[in-house]
Amino acid sequence: TQKINYPAFEVYLASDQTVTDATHTKITFDTVSLDTSSNWDSVNYRWLPTVAGKYLIYGQIYATGSTSTVIRGVTQLYVNTTVVALEQQWGSVSSPGTVRSPSFNVIQQLNGTSDYIEMTGFVDVSSGTPRLDADSAGVQKRTYFGAYRIGD
C-alpha cells in the first residue's frame, strides 16, 4: 500500500530576504514546518522527493520594498533547471503598490530519483530596497513553498 499525501514538505521565510532589484533570486527558505522524509536540502534550498508520482506543488511570495514602491512581483517554480510555473502581479511606475503577492498551485509528475524542485522570487521596485517578506509576527506565513504527493 502506498501512502498518499506522502512524502510532503513545507518551508517558509522566518526572516526577510533582501533581493537584487528586478532579478530572479532563489529563495533561501530558513524554516521547515513539515518534511515527512527529511528531503529538504537546506544548503541548496530545494526539495528532492524520493517517491515517484504526481505532486501538488504550491508557493507564494510577498514582494515588498523599503519605501513601498513595488511595480512587479514574480515567482517561478523549477523542476531541476526548467521553469514549470511562473506567476506575476503588475502595477505601474506611476502607481506602484506596497506589495505584490503572486502564488501558484500546480500538479507535476516527479520521478522520485533525480528530480528536485525549487522556487525563485523577483521584486521590481521604483525606489528603495526590494525584499521578500517573512512570517509576520509568527502568525502569518508570507513567503512559503510546499508539496505533497497526490498519486502515481
Short mmCIF file of N, CA and C in Angstrom, two decimals:
data_model
loop_
_atom_site.label_atom_id
_atom_site.label_comp_id
_atom_site.label_asym_id
_atom_site.label_seq_id
_atom_site.Cartn_x
_atom_site.Cartn_y
_atom_site.Cartn_z
N THR A 1 0.84 -1.19 0.00
CA THR A 1 0.00 0.00 0.00
C THR A 1 0.88 1.24 0.00
N GLN A 2 0.61 2.14 -0.93
CA GLN A 2 1.37 3.39 -0.98
C GLN A 2 0.65 4.46 -0.19
N LYS A 3 1.42 5.28 0.47
CA LYS A 3 0.85 6.38 1.24
C LYS A 3 0.56 7.56 0.31
N ILE A 4 -0.64 8.07 0.36
CA ILE A 4 -0.99 9.28 -0.38
C ILE A 4 -0.72 10.47 0.54
N ASN A 5 -0.42 11.60 -0.07
CA ASN A 5 -0.02 12.82 0.65
C ASN A 5 1.33 12.64 1.36
N TYR A 6 2.10 11.68 0.89
CA TYR A 6 3.40 11.38 1.46
C TYR A 6 4.33 11.00 0.32
N PRO A 7 5.51 11.52 0.21
CA PRO A 7 6.10 12.50 1.12
C PRO A 7 5.53 13.90 0.92
N ALA A 8 5.82 14.75 1.88
CA ALA A 8 5.33 16.12 1.84
C ALA A 8 6.33 17.04 2.55
N PHE A 9 6.27 18.32 2.18
CA PHE A 9 7.11 19.30 2.87
C PHE A 9 6.46 20.67 2.79
N GLU A 10 6.85 21.54 3.71
CA GLU A 10 6.54 22.96 3.63
C GLU A 10 7.65 23.73 4.32
N VAL A 11 8.09 24.79 3.65
CA VAL A 11 9.11 25.67 4.20
C VAL A 11 8.62 27.11 4.04
N TYR A 12 9.19 28.00 4.84
CA TYR A 12 8.83 29.41 4.72
C TYR A 12 9.97 30.29 5.22
N LEU A 13 9.85 31.58 4.92
CA LEU A 13 10.82 32.55 5.42
C LEU A 13 10.38 33.01 6.80
N ALA A 14 11.26 32.90 7.77
CA ALA A 14 11.02 33.45 9.10
C ALA A 14 11.73 34.79 9.24
N SER A 15 12.67 35.05 8.32
CA SER A 15 13.39 36.33 8.27
C SER A 15 13.28 36.89 6.87
N ASP A 16 13.11 38.19 6.75
CA ASP A 16 13.03 38.83 5.43
C ASP A 16 14.27 38.51 4.62
N GLN A 17 14.10 38.38 3.30
CA GLN A 17 15.22 38.17 2.40
C GLN A 17 15.33 39.37 1.46
N THR A 18 16.40 40.14 1.59
CA THR A 18 16.66 41.24 0.67
C THR A 18 17.14 40.66 -0.65
N VAL A 19 16.62 41.19 -1.76
CA VAL A 19 16.98 40.68 -3.08
C VAL A 19 17.44 41.82 -3.97
N THR A 20 18.11 41.48 -5.05
CA THR A 20 18.54 42.47 -6.04
C THR A 20 17.32 42.87 -6.87
N ASP A 21 17.17 44.16 -7.11
CA ASP A 21 16.02 44.67 -7.84
C ASP A 21 15.91 44.04 -9.22
N ALA A 22 14.68 43.61 -9.56
CA ALA A 22 14.34 43.11 -10.89
C ALA A 22 15.24 41.94 -11.33
N THR A 23 15.53 41.04 -10.39
CA THR A 23 16.39 39.89 -10.65
C THR A 23 15.78 38.64 -10.03
N HIS A 24 15.66 37.57 -10.81
CA HIS A 24 15.16 36.31 -10.26
C HIS A 24 16.20 35.78 -9.27
N THR A 25 15.75 35.51 -8.05
CA THR A 25 16.63 35.10 -6.96
C THR A 25 16.09 33.86 -6.28
N LYS A 26 16.95 32.86 -6.08
CA LYS A 26 16.50 31.68 -5.35
C LYS A 26 16.13 32.09 -3.93
N ILE A 27 15.00 31.60 -3.45
CA ILE A 27 14.55 31.97 -2.11
C ILE A 27 15.23 31.06 -1.11
N THR A 28 15.83 31.67 -0.09
CA THR A 28 16.58 30.94 0.93
C THR A 28 15.68 30.66 2.13
N PHE A 29 14.72 29.76 1.91
CA PHE A 29 13.77 29.41 2.97
C PHE A 29 14.53 28.95 4.20
N ASP A 30 14.24 29.57 5.35
CA ASP A 30 15.02 29.32 6.55
C ASP A 30 14.29 28.53 7.63
N THR A 31 13.03 28.18 7.39
CA THR A 31 12.27 27.44 8.40
C THR A 31 11.48 26.31 7.74
N VAL A 32 11.63 25.12 8.31
CA VAL A 32 10.90 23.94 7.84
C VAL A 32 9.75 23.69 8.80
N SER A 33 8.52 23.74 8.27
CA SER A 33 7.37 23.44 9.13
C SER A 33 6.91 21.99 8.98
N LEU A 34 7.29 21.35 7.85
CA LEU A 34 6.93 19.96 7.60
C LEU A 34 7.92 19.36 6.62
N ASP A 35 8.42 18.19 6.93
CA ASP A 35 9.28 17.44 5.99
C ASP A 35 9.22 15.97 6.39
N THR A 36 8.25 15.25 5.83
CA THR A 36 7.96 13.88 6.27
C THR A 36 9.09 12.90 5.99
N SER A 37 9.94 13.21 5.03
CA SER A 37 11.02 12.27 4.66
C SER A 37 12.41 12.87 4.77
N SER A 38 12.52 14.02 5.39
CA SER A 38 13.81 14.71 5.54
C SER A 38 14.48 14.94 4.19
N ASN A 39 13.70 15.39 3.20
CA ASN A 39 14.22 15.60 1.85
C ASN A 39 14.48 17.06 1.52
N TRP A 40 14.27 17.98 2.47
CA TRP A 40 14.57 19.38 2.22
C TRP A 40 16.07 19.57 2.30
N ASP A 41 16.65 20.17 1.27
CA ASP A 41 18.07 20.47 1.19
C ASP A 41 18.26 21.92 1.61
N SER A 42 18.71 22.12 2.85
CA SER A 42 18.83 23.48 3.40
C SER A 42 20.11 24.18 2.97
N VAL A 43 20.95 23.50 2.20
CA VAL A 43 22.14 24.13 1.63
C VAL A 43 21.80 24.73 0.26
N ASN A 44 21.09 23.94 -0.56
CA ASN A 44 20.73 24.39 -1.92
C ASN A 44 19.30 24.90 -2.03
N TYR A 45 18.56 24.87 -0.93
CA TYR A 45 17.18 25.37 -0.87
C TYR A 45 16.30 24.73 -1.93
N ARG A 46 16.25 23.39 -1.88
CA ARG A 46 15.43 22.63 -2.81
C ARG A 46 14.92 21.38 -2.12
N TRP A 47 13.88 20.79 -2.73
CA TRP A 47 13.30 19.56 -2.17
C TRP A 47 13.47 18.44 -3.18
N LEU A 48 13.87 17.27 -2.70
CA LEU A 48 14.14 16.12 -3.54
C LEU A 48 13.24 14.96 -3.11
N PRO A 49 12.06 14.81 -3.72
CA PRO A 49 11.17 13.72 -3.32
C PRO A 49 11.77 12.36 -3.69
N THR A 50 11.56 11.38 -2.84
CA THR A 50 12.14 10.06 -3.06
C THR A 50 11.10 9.02 -3.49
N VAL A 51 9.89 9.47 -3.77
CA VAL A 51 8.83 8.59 -4.25
C VAL A 51 8.29 9.19 -5.55
N ALA A 52 8.26 8.39 -6.61
CA ALA A 52 7.73 8.88 -7.89
C ALA A 52 6.23 9.07 -7.80
N GLY A 53 5.72 10.05 -8.54
CA GLY A 53 4.28 10.27 -8.58
C GLY A 53 3.93 11.68 -8.98
N LYS A 54 2.64 11.94 -8.92
CA LYS A 54 2.13 13.29 -9.17
C LYS A 54 2.09 14.03 -7.84
N TYR A 55 2.54 15.27 -7.87
CA TYR A 55 2.61 16.10 -6.67
C TYR A 55 1.83 17.39 -6.88
N LEU A 56 1.13 17.81 -5.84
CA LEU A 56 0.57 19.15 -5.81
C LEU A 56 1.64 20.04 -5.20
N ILE A 57 2.08 21.02 -5.96
CA ILE A 57 3.16 21.91 -5.52
C ILE A 57 2.59 23.32 -5.45
N TYR A 58 2.90 24.03 -4.38
CA TYR A 58 2.35 25.37 -4.18
C TYR A 58 3.41 26.31 -3.63
N GLY A 59 3.22 27.58 -3.86
CA GLY A 59 4.15 28.56 -3.32
C GLY A 59 3.61 29.97 -3.47
N GLN A 60 4.15 30.87 -2.69
CA GLN A 60 3.77 32.27 -2.74
C GLN A 60 4.94 33.13 -2.28
N ILE A 61 5.06 34.31 -2.88
CA ILE A 61 5.99 35.30 -2.36
C ILE A 61 5.20 36.51 -1.90
N TYR A 62 5.80 37.25 -0.99
CA TYR A 62 5.25 38.52 -0.52
C TYR A 62 6.32 39.55 -0.84
N ALA A 63 6.18 40.14 -2.03
CA ALA A 63 7.19 41.06 -2.57
C ALA A 63 6.88 42.47 -2.11
N THR A 64 7.84 43.09 -1.46
CA THR A 64 7.65 44.45 -0.97
C THR A 64 8.98 45.19 -1.05
N GLY A 65 9.00 46.42 -0.57
CA GLY A 65 10.22 47.21 -0.61
C GLY A 65 10.29 48.14 0.59
N SER A 66 11.46 48.71 0.79
CA SER A 66 11.66 49.58 1.95
C SER A 66 10.86 50.87 1.86
N THR A 67 10.47 51.29 0.65
CA THR A 67 9.69 52.52 0.51
C THR A 67 8.34 52.28 -0.14
N SER A 68 7.88 51.03 -0.14
CA SER A 68 6.54 50.68 -0.64
C SER A 68 6.29 51.12 -2.07
N THR A 69 7.19 50.78 -2.95
CA THR A 69 7.08 51.17 -4.36
C THR A 69 7.24 49.95 -5.27
N VAL A 70 6.45 48.93 -5.06
CA VAL A 70 6.60 47.68 -5.81
C VAL A 70 5.82 47.75 -7.12
N ILE A 71 6.55 47.60 -8.21
CA ILE A 71 5.93 47.60 -9.54
C ILE A 71 5.49 46.19 -9.92
N ARG A 72 6.35 45.20 -9.65
CA ARG A 72 6.05 43.84 -10.09
C ARG A 72 6.65 42.83 -9.13
N GLY A 73 5.91 41.75 -8.90
CA GLY A 73 6.40 40.60 -8.15
C GLY A 73 6.20 39.36 -9.00
N VAL A 74 7.21 38.49 -9.03
CA VAL A 74 7.15 37.28 -9.86
C VAL A 74 7.66 36.11 -9.02
N THR A 75 7.00 34.97 -9.13
CA THR A 75 7.54 33.75 -8.55
C THR A 75 7.60 32.67 -9.62
N GLN A 76 8.65 31.85 -9.57
CA GLN A 76 8.84 30.77 -10.53
C GLN A 76 9.08 29.47 -9.78
N LEU A 77 8.50 28.39 -10.31
CA LEU A 77 8.76 27.05 -9.83
C LEU A 77 9.64 26.35 -10.84
N TYR A 78 10.72 25.77 -10.36
CA TYR A 78 11.62 24.99 -11.21
C TYR A 78 11.51 23.52 -10.85
N VAL A 79 11.50 22.66 -11.88
CA VAL A 79 11.79 21.24 -11.72
C VAL A 79 13.15 21.07 -12.37
N ASN A 80 14.12 20.73 -11.56
CA ASN A 80 15.51 20.70 -12.00
C ASN A 80 15.88 22.09 -12.52
N THR A 81 16.21 22.24 -13.77
CA THR A 81 16.59 23.57 -14.28
C THR A 81 15.54 24.17 -15.21
N THR A 82 14.33 23.60 -15.20
CA THR A 82 13.27 24.06 -16.10
C THR A 82 12.16 24.76 -15.34
N VAL A 83 11.78 25.94 -15.79
CA VAL A 83 10.65 26.65 -15.19
C VAL A 83 9.36 25.95 -15.63
N VAL A 84 8.56 25.50 -14.67
CA VAL A 84 7.30 24.82 -14.99
C VAL A 84 6.08 25.65 -14.57
N ALA A 85 6.30 26.69 -13.79
CA ALA A 85 5.21 27.61 -13.43
C ALA A 85 5.81 28.99 -13.19
N LEU A 86 5.10 30.00 -13.66
CA LEU A 86 5.51 31.39 -13.47
C LEU A 86 4.25 32.20 -13.22
N GLU A 87 4.22 32.89 -12.11
CA GLU A 87 3.08 33.76 -11.78
C GLU A 87 3.62 35.14 -11.42
N GLN A 88 2.90 36.16 -11.85
CA GLN A 88 3.35 37.52 -11.56
C GLN A 88 2.17 38.46 -11.33
N GLN A 89 2.45 39.54 -10.62
CA GLN A 89 1.49 40.61 -10.41
C GLN A 89 2.18 41.92 -10.76
N TRP A 90 1.45 42.75 -11.51
CA TRP A 90 1.99 44.01 -12.00
C TRP A 90 1.29 45.21 -11.38
N GLY A 91 2.03 46.29 -11.27
CA GLY A 91 1.49 47.61 -11.00
C GLY A 91 1.99 48.49 -12.13
N SER A 92 2.29 49.74 -11.83
CA SER A 92 2.89 50.62 -12.82
C SER A 92 3.86 51.56 -12.12
N VAL A 93 4.76 52.13 -12.90
CA VAL A 93 5.73 53.07 -12.33
C VAL A 93 5.01 54.27 -11.75
N SER A 94 3.96 54.74 -12.41
CA SER A 94 3.25 55.92 -11.93
C SER A 94 2.33 55.60 -10.76
N SER A 95 2.01 54.32 -10.57
CA SER A 95 1.11 53.94 -9.48
C SER A 95 1.56 52.61 -8.87
N PRO A 96 2.76 52.60 -8.25
CA PRO A 96 3.24 51.35 -7.65
C PRO A 96 2.43 51.02 -6.40
N GLY A 97 2.40 49.77 -6.04
CA GLY A 97 1.71 49.35 -4.83
C GLY A 97 2.68 49.12 -3.70
N THR A 98 2.15 48.72 -2.57
CA THR A 98 3.00 48.45 -1.42
C THR A 98 3.47 47.00 -1.39
N VAL A 99 2.73 46.13 -2.07
CA VAL A 99 3.08 44.71 -2.07
C VAL A 99 2.51 44.04 -3.32
N ARG A 100 3.21 43.03 -3.78
CA ARG A 100 2.72 42.14 -4.83
C ARG A 100 2.90 40.73 -4.26
N SER A 101 1.89 39.89 -4.41
CA SER A 101 1.94 38.58 -3.78
C SER A 101 1.45 37.47 -4.72
N PRO A 102 2.21 37.19 -5.79
CA PRO A 102 1.82 36.11 -6.70
C PRO A 102 2.00 34.74 -6.05
N SER A 103 1.13 33.81 -6.47
CA SER A 103 1.22 32.44 -5.94
C SER A 103 0.92 31.46 -7.06
N PHE A 104 1.27 30.20 -6.84
CA PHE A 104 0.98 29.14 -7.81
C PHE A 104 0.55 27.88 -7.09
N ASN A 105 -0.24 27.08 -7.79
CA ASN A 105 -0.63 25.73 -7.37
C ASN A 105 -0.61 24.89 -8.65
N VAL A 106 0.26 23.91 -8.73
CA VAL A 106 0.36 23.10 -9.94
C VAL A 106 0.48 21.62 -9.58
N ILE A 107 0.06 20.78 -10.51
CA ILE A 107 0.28 19.34 -10.39
C ILE A 107 1.42 18.99 -11.33
N GLN A 108 2.40 18.27 -10.80
CA GLN A 108 3.60 17.98 -11.58
C GLN A 108 4.06 16.56 -11.30
N GLN A 109 4.42 15.83 -12.34
CA GLN A 109 4.99 14.49 -12.19
C GLN A 109 6.47 14.64 -11.79
N LEU A 110 6.87 13.92 -10.74
CA LEU A 110 8.27 13.91 -10.31
C LEU A 110 8.73 12.46 -10.25
N ASN A 111 9.98 12.20 -10.65
CA ASN A 111 10.43 10.81 -10.83
C ASN A 111 10.87 10.09 -9.56
N GLY A 112 11.08 10.80 -8.46
CA GLY A 112 11.43 10.14 -7.21
C GLY A 112 12.88 9.74 -7.09
N THR A 113 13.69 10.03 -8.11
CA THR A 113 15.12 9.68 -8.04
C THR A 113 16.01 10.90 -8.25
N SER A 114 15.84 11.59 -9.36
CA SER A 114 16.75 12.71 -9.66
C SER A 114 16.06 14.07 -9.72
N ASP A 115 14.73 14.11 -9.76
CA ASP A 115 14.04 15.40 -9.83
C ASP A 115 14.14 16.15 -8.50
N TYR A 116 14.25 17.45 -8.60
CA TYR A 116 14.17 18.32 -7.43
C TYR A 116 13.36 19.55 -7.82
N ILE A 117 12.79 20.21 -6.82
CA ILE A 117 12.03 21.43 -7.07
C ILE A 117 12.60 22.57 -6.22
N GLU A 118 12.55 23.76 -6.80
CA GLU A 118 13.00 24.96 -6.09
C GLU A 118 12.21 26.15 -6.61
N MET A 119 12.30 27.24 -5.90
CA MET A 119 11.46 28.39 -6.17
C MET A 119 12.29 29.67 -6.17
N THR A 120 11.94 30.60 -7.08
CA THR A 120 12.61 31.89 -7.12
C THR A 120 11.60 33.01 -6.90
N GLY A 121 12.12 34.16 -6.50
CA GLY A 121 11.32 35.36 -6.36
C GLY A 121 11.97 36.51 -7.11
N PHE A 122 11.16 37.46 -7.51
CA PHE A 122 11.60 38.61 -8.31
C PHE A 122 10.78 39.79 -7.80
N VAL A 123 11.47 40.85 -7.41
CA VAL A 123 10.80 42.06 -6.92
C VAL A 123 11.35 43.24 -7.70
N ASP A 124 10.45 43.97 -8.35
CA ASP A 124 10.83 45.16 -9.12
C ASP A 124 10.25 46.38 -8.40
N VAL A 125 11.14 47.24 -7.89
CA VAL A 125 10.70 48.44 -7.18
C VAL A 125 11.14 49.69 -7.95
N SER A 126 10.37 50.77 -7.83
CA SER A 126 10.77 52.01 -8.48
C SER A 126 11.77 52.79 -7.62
N SER A 127 11.81 52.49 -6.34
CA SER A 127 12.82 53.06 -5.44
C SER A 127 12.87 52.21 -4.18
N GLY A 128 13.93 52.36 -3.42
CA GLY A 128 14.06 51.61 -2.18
C GLY A 128 14.71 50.26 -2.38
N THR A 129 14.69 49.47 -1.32
CA THR A 129 15.33 48.16 -1.31
C THR A 129 14.28 47.06 -1.43
N PRO A 130 14.35 46.22 -2.47
CA PRO A 130 13.37 45.14 -2.62
C PRO A 130 13.64 44.00 -1.65
N ARG A 131 12.54 43.37 -1.21
CA ARG A 131 12.71 42.23 -0.31
C ARG A 131 11.51 41.30 -0.40
N LEU A 132 11.73 40.07 0.04
CA LEU A 132 10.68 39.09 0.23
C LEU A 132 10.38 39.05 1.72
N ASP A 133 9.14 39.36 2.07
CA ASP A 133 8.77 39.42 3.48
C ASP A 133 8.59 38.03 4.06
N ALA A 134 8.88 37.96 5.34
CA ALA A 134 8.84 36.70 6.08
C ALA A 134 7.54 36.55 6.86
N ASP A 135 7.59 35.65 7.76
CA ASP A 135 6.50 35.40 8.69
C ASP A 135 6.19 36.69 9.45
N SER A 136 4.92 37.03 9.53
CA SER A 136 4.51 38.26 10.20
C SER A 136 4.20 37.98 11.67
N ALA A 137 5.12 38.31 12.54
CA ALA A 137 4.96 38.18 13.99
C ALA A 137 4.56 36.75 14.41
N GLY A 138 5.00 35.77 13.64
CA GLY A 138 4.74 34.38 14.00
C GLY A 138 3.33 33.90 13.74
N VAL A 139 2.52 34.69 13.04
CA VAL A 139 1.13 34.30 12.83
C VAL A 139 0.72 34.20 11.36
N GLN A 140 1.55 34.68 10.45
CA GLN A 140 1.16 34.69 9.05
C GLN A 140 2.36 34.38 8.17
N LYS A 141 2.35 33.22 7.52
CA LYS A 141 3.41 32.88 6.57
C LYS A 141 3.18 33.70 5.32
N ARG A 142 4.17 34.49 4.92
CA ARG A 142 4.00 35.35 3.75
C ARG A 142 4.71 34.82 2.52
N THR A 143 5.89 34.24 2.70
CA THR A 143 6.64 33.65 1.59
C THR A 143 6.87 32.20 1.95
N TYR A 144 6.26 31.30 1.16
CA TYR A 144 6.29 29.88 1.52
C TYR A 144 6.29 29.00 0.27
N PHE A 145 6.58 27.70 0.49
CA PHE A 145 6.75 26.74 -0.60
C PHE A 145 6.49 25.35 -0.04
N GLY A 146 5.74 24.53 -0.75
CA GLY A 146 5.48 23.18 -0.27
C GLY A 146 4.98 22.26 -1.37
N ALA A 147 4.88 20.99 -1.04
CA ALA A 147 4.37 19.99 -1.98
C ALA A 147 3.98 18.74 -1.22
N TYR A 148 3.07 17.96 -1.84
CA TYR A 148 2.75 16.65 -1.32
C TYR A 148 2.27 15.77 -2.47
N ARG A 149 2.54 14.48 -2.31
CA ARG A 149 2.19 13.50 -3.34
C ARG A 149 0.70 13.24 -3.33
N ILE A 150 0.09 13.24 -4.53
CA ILE A 150 -1.35 13.02 -4.64
C ILE A 150 -1.70 11.72 -5.38
N GLY A 151 -0.70 11.05 -5.95
CA GLY A 151 -0.97 9.80 -6.64
C GLY A 151 0.18 9.36 -7.52
N ASP A 152 -0.03 8.27 -8.24
CA ASP A 152 1.01 7.71 -9.10
C ASP A 152 1.22 8.53 -10.36
#
